[in-house]
Coordinates of N, CA and C in Angstrom, one line a residue:
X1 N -46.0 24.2 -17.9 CA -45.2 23.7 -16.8 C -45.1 22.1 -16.9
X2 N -46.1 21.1 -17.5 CA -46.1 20.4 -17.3 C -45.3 19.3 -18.5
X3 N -45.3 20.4 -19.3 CA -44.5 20.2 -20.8 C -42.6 20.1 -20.3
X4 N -42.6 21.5 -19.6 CA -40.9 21.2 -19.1 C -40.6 20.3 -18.1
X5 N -41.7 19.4 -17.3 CA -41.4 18.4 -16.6 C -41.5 17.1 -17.5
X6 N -42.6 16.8 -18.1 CA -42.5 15.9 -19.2 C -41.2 15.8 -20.1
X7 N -40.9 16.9 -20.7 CA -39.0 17.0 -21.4 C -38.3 16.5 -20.5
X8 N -38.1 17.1 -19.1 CA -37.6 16.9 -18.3 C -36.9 15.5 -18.4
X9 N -38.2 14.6 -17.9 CA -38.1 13.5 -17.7 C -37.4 12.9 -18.9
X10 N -38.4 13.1 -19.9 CA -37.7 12.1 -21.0 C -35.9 12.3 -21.3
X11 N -35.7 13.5 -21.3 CA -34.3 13.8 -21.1 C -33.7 12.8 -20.2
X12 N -33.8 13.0 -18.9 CA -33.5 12.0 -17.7 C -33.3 10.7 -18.3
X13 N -34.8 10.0 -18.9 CA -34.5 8.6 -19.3 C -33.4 8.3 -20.7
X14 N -33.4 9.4 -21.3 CA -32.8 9.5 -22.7 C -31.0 9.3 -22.1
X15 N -30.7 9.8 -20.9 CA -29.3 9.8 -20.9 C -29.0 9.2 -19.8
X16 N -29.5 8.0 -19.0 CA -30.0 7.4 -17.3 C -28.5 6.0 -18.2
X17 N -28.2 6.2 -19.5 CA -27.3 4.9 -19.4 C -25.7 5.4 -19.8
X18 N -25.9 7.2 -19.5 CA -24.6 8.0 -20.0 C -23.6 7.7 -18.6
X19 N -22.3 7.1 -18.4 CA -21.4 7.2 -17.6 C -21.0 8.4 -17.2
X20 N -21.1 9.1 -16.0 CA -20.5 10.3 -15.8 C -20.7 10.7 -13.9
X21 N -19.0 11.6 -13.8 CA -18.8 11.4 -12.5 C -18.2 10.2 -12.0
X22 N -18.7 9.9 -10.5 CA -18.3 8.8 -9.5 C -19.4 7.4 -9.5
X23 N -20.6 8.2 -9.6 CA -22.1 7.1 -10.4 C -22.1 6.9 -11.1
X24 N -22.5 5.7 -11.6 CA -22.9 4.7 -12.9 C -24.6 4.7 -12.7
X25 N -25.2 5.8 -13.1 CA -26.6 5.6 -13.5 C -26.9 3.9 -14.0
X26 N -28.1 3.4 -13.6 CA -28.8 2.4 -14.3 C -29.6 2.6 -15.4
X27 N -29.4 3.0 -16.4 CA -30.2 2.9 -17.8 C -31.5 2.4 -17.9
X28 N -32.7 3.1 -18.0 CA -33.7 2.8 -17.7 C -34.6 3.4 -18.6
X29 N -35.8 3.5 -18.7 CA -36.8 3.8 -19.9 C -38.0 4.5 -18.8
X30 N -38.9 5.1 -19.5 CA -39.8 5.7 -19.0 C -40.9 4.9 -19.5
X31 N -41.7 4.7 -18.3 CA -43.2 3.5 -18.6 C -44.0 4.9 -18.6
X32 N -44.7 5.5 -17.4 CA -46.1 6.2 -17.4 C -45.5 7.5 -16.7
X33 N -46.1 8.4 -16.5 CA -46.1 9.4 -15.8 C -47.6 10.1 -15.3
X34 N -47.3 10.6 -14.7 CA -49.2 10.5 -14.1 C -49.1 12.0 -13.1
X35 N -49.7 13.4 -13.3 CA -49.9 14.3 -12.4 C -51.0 14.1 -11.6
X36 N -50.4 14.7 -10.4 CA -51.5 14.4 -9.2 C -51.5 15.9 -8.9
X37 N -52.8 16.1 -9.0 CA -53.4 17.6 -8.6 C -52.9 18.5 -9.8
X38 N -52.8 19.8 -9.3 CA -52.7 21.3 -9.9 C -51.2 21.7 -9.4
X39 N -50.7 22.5 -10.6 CA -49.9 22.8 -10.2 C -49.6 24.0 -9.1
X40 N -48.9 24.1 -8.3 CA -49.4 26.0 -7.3 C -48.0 26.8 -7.0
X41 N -47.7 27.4 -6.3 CA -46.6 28.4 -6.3 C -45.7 27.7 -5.2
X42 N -44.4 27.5 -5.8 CA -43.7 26.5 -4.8 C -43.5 27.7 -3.5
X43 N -42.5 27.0 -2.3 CA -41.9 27.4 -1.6 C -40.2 27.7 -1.7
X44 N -39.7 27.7 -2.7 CA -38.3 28.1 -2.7 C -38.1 29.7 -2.1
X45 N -36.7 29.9 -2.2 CA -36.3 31.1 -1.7 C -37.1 32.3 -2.5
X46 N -37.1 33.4 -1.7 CA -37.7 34.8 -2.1 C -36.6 35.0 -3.3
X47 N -37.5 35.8 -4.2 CA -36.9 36.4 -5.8 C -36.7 35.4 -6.5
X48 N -37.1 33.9 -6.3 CA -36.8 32.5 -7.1 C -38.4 32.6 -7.4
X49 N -39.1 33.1 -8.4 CA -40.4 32.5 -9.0 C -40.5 30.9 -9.2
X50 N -41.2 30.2 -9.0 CA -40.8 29.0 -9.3 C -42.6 28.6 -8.7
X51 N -43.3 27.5 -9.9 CA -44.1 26.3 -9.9 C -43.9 24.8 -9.1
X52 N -44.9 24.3 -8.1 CA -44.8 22.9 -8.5 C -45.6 22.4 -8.6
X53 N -45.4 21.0 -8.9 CA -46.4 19.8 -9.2 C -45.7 18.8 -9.0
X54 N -46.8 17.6 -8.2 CA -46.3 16.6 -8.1 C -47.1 15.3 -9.3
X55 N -46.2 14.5 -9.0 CA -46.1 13.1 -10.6 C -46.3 12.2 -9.9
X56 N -46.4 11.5 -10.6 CA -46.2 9.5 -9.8 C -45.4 9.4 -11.1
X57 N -43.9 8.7 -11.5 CA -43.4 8.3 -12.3 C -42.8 6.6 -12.4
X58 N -43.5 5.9 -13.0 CA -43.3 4.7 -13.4 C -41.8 4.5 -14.7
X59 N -40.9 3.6 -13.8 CA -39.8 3.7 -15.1 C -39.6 1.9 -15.2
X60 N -38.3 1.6 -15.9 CA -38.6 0.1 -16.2 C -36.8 0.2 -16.3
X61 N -36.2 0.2 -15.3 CA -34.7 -0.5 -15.4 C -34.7 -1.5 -16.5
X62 N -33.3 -1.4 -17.1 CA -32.9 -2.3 -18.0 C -32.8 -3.5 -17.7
X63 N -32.6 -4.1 -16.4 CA -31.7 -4.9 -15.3 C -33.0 -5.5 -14.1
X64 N -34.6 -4.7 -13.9 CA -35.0 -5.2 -13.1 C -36.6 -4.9 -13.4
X65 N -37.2 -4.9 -12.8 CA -38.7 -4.6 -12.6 C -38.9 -3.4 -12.7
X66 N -40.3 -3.0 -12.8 CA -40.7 -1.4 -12.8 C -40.4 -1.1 -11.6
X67 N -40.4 0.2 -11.6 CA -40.6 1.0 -9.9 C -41.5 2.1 -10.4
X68 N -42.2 2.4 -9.3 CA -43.0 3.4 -9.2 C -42.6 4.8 -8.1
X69 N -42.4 5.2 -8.0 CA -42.0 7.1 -7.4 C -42.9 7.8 -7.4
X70 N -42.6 8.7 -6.5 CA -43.4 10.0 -6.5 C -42.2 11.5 -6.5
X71 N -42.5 12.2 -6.8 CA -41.6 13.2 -6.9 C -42.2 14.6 -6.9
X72 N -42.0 15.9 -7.0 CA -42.2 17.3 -7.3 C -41.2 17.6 -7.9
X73 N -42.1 18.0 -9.1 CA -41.2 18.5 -10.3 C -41.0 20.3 -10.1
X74 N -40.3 20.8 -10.0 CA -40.3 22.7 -9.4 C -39.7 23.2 -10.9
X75 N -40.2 23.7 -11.3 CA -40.3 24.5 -12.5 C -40.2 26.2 -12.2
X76 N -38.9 26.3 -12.4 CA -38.7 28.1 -12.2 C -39.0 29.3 -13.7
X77 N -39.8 29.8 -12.9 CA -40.1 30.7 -14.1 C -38.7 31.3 -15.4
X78 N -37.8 31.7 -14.6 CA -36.8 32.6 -15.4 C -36.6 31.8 -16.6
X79 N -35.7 30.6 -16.3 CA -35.8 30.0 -17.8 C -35.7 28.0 -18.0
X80 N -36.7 27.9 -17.2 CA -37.6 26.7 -17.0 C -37.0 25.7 -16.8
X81 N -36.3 26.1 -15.9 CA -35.2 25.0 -14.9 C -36.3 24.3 -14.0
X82 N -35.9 22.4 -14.4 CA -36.6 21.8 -13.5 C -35.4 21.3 -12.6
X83 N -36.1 21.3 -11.1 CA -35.3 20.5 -10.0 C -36.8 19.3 -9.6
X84 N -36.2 18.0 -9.3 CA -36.6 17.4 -8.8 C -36.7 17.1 -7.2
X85 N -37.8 17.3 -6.2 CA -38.2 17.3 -5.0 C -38.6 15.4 -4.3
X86 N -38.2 15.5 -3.3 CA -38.9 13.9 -3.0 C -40.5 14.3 -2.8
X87 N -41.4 13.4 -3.7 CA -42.8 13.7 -3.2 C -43.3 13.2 -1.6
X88 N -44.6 13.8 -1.4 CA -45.1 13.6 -0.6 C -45.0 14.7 0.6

């Protein structure tokens, strides 16, 4: 699980400088990533199998300072679709 959120991510930072849509993502790089706790059985909808865990993710804008986040990464069983959750 923690492997398809890790991809996840790096994917995210790998294309955070791709133009697409009405947003202009800010192009940014991945600093740390950091799991907090165990992962356990989310709360999504019934017949949605799905994992979460929550991260602290540190990134590094091209354009400014680091920022630090917290997030829940939900990792569904069928075929290891991540959605991103606001942590906390």
């Amino acid at each position: 699980m923690t492997d398809s959120c890790s991809r996840r991510l790096q994917s995210d930072a790998s294309n955070s400088g791709i133009v697409s849509g009405t947003v202009v993502p800010r192009p940014y790089s991945l600093v740390s990533v950091e799991y907090v706790g165990s992962p356990h059985r989310s709360t999504a909808a019934p017949g949605l199998e799905s994992y979460d865990v929550e991260l602290s993710v540190t990134t590094q804008p091209s354009d400014g300072p680091a920022q630090t986040d917290r997030r829940v990464c939900r990792v569904y069983d069928y075929d290891s679709h991540v959605d991103w959750l606001p942590g906390g």
